[in-house]
mmCIF file of C-alpha atoms in Angstrom:
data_model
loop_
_atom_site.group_PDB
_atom_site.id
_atom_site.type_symbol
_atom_site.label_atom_id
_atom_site.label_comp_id
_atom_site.label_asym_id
_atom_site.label_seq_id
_atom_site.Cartn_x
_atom_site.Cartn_y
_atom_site.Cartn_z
ATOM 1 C CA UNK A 17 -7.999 -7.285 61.038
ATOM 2 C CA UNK A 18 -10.891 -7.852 58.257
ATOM 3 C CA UNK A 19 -8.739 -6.451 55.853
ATOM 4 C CA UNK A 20 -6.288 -8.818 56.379
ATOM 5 C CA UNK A 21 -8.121 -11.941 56.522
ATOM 6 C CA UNK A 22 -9.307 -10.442 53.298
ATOM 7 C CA UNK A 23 -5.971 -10.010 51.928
ATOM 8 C CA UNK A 24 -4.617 -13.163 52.720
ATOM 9 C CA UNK A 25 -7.847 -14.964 51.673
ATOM 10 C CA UNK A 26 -7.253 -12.929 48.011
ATOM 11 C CA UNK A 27 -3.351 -14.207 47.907
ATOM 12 C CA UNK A 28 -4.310 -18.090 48.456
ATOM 13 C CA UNK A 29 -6.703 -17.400 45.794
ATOM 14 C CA UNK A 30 -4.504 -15.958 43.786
ATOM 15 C CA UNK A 31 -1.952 -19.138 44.520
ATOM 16 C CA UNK A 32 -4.673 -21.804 43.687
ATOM 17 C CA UNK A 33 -5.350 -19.817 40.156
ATOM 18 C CA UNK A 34 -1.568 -19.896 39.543
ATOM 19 C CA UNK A 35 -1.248 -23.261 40.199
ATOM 20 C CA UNK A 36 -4.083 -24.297 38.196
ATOM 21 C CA UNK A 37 -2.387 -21.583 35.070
ATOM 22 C CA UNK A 38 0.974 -23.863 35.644
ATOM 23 C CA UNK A 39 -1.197 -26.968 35.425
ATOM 24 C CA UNK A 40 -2.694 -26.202 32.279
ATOM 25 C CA UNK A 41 0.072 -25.054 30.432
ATOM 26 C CA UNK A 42 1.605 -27.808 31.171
ATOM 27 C CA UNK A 43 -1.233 -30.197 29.958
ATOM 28 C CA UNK A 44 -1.077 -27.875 26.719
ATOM 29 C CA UNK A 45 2.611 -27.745 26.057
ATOM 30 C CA UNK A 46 2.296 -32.078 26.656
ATOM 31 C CA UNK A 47 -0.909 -32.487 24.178
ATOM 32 C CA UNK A 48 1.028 -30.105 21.721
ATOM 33 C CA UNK A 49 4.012 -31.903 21.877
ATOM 34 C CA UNK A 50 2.201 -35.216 21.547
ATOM 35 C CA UNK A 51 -0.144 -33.813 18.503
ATOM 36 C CA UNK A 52 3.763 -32.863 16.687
ATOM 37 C CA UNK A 53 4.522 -36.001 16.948
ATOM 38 C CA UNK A 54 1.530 -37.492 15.509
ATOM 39 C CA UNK A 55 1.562 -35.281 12.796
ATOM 40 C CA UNK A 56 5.379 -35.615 11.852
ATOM 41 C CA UNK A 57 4.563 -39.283 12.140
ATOM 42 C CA UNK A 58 1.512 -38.695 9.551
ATOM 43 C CA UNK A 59 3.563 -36.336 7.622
ATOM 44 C CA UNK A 60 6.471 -39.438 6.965
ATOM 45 C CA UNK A 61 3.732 -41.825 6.297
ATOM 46 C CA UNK A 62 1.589 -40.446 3.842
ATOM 47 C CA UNK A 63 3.613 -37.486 2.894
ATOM 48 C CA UNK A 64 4.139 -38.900 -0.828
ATOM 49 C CA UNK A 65 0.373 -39.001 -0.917
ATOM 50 C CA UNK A 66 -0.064 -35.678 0.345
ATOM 51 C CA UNK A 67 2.101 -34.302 -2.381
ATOM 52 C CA UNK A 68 0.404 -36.082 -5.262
ATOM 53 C CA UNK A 69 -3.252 -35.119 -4.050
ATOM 54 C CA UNK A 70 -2.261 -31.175 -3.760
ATOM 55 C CA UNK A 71 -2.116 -30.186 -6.859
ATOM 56 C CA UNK A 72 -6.041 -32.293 -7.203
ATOM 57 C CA UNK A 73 -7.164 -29.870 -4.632
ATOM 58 C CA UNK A 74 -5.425 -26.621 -5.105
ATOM 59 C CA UNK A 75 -7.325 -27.324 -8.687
ATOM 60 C CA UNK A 76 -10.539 -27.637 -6.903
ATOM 61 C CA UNK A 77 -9.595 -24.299 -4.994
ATOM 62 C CA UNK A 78 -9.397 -22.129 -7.811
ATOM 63 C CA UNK A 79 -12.218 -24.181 -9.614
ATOM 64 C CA UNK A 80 -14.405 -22.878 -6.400
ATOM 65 C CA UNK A 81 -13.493 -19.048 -6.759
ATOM 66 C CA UNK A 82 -13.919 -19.269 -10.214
ATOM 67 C CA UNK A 83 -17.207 -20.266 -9.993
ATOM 68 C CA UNK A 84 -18.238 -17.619 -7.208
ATOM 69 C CA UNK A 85 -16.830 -15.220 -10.097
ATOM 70 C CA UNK A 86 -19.113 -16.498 -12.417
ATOM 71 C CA UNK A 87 -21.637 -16.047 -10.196
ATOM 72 C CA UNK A 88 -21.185 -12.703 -9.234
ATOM 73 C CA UNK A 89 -20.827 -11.741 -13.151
ATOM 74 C CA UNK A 90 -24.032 -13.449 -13.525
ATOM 75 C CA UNK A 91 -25.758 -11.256 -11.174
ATOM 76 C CA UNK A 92 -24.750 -8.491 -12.391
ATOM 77 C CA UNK A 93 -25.721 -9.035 -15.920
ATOM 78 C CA UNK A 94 -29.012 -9.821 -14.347
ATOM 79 C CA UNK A 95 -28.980 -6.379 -12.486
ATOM 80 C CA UNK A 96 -27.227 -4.303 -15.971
ATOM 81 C CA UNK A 97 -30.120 -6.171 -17.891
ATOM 82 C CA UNK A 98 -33.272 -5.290 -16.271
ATOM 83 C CA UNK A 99 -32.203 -1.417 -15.570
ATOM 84 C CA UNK A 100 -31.359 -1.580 -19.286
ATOM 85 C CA UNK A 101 -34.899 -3.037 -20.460
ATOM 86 C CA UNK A 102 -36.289 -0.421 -17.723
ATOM 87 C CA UNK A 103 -34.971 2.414 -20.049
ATOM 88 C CA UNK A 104 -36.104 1.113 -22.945
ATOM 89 C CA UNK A 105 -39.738 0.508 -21.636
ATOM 90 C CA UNK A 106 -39.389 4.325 -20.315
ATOM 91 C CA UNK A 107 -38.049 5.626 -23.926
ATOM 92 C CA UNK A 108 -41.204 3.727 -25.685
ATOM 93 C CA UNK A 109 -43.613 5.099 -23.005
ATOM 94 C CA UNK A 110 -42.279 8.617 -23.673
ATOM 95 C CA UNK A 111 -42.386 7.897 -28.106
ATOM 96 C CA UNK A 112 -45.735 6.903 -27.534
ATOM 97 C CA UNK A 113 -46.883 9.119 -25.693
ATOM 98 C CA UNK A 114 -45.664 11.654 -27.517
ATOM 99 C CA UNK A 115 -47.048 10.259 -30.936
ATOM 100 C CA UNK A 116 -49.978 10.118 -29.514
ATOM 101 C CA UNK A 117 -50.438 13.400 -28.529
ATOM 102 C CA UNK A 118 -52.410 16.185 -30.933
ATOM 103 C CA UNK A 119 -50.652 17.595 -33.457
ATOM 104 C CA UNK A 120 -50.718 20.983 -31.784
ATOM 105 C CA UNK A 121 -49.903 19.562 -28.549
ATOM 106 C CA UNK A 122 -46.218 17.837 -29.715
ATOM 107 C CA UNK A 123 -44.221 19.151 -26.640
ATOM 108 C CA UNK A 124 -42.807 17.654 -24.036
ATOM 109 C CA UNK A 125 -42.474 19.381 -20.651
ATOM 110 C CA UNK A 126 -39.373 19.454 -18.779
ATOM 111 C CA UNK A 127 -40.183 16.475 -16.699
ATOM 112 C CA UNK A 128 -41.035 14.041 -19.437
ATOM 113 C CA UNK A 129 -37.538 15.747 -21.378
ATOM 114 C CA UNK A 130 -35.860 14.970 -17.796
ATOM 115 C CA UNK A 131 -36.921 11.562 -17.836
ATOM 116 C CA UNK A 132 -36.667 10.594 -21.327
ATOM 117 C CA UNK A 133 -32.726 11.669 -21.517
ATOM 118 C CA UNK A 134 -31.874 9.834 -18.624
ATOM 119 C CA UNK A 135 -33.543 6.768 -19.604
ATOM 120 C CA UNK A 136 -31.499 7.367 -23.134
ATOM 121 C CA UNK A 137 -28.315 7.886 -20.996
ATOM 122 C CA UNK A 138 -29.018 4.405 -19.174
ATOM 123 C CA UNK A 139 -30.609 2.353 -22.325
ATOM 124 C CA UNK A 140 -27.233 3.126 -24.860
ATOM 125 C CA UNK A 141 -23.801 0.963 -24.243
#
């Protein structure tokens, strides 16, 4: 008997959130037929405007991603530049300190070789 009280509880339930489903599809399908209308009535009214402004804004568009281009570019140059002066302050660290080292000491070991080529390989276009 609990289980049926239950039940039927669960099915009027279920009938109120139906209704209320039906309700507010209907509210939507009314304000979206009332927002067409407003906007086909917009569209007639300034529609010649509309037309002569677009090309005013599709310009501002592209002006927009070309200047987040530019911007990335510019970062990037930024980044290419300082690894490139990096390698070039590594290649005159490794001159020096090889011209300064005694004549009988003029070798470089294979760490300082290591280094030195790759910050060649990254310094030269």
């Amino acid at each position: 008997m609990v289980e049926l009280d239950r039940l039927n509880g669960a099915t009027d339930e279920i009938n109120k959130l139906e209704s209320a489903l039906e309700d507010a599809n209907n509210s939507f399908r009314h304000d979206l037929s009332e927002a067409s209308s407003s906007l086909q009535l917009l569209g007639r009214k300034l529609g010649s405007a509309v037309e002569k402004a677009r090309p005013y804004f599709e310009a501002m568009q592209h002006a927009r991603k070309l200047h987040l281009d530019c911007q990335r570019t510019a970062v990037q140059y930024q980044r290419a530049n300082s690894v490139h002066q990096a390698a070039r302050s590594t290649i005159s660290l490794a001159e020096e300190r090889f011209s300064n080292a005694h004549l009988n000491q003029r070798q470089f070991d294979p760490a300082w070789q290591e280094m030195l080529n790759h910050a060649t390989r990254k310094a030269s276009p």
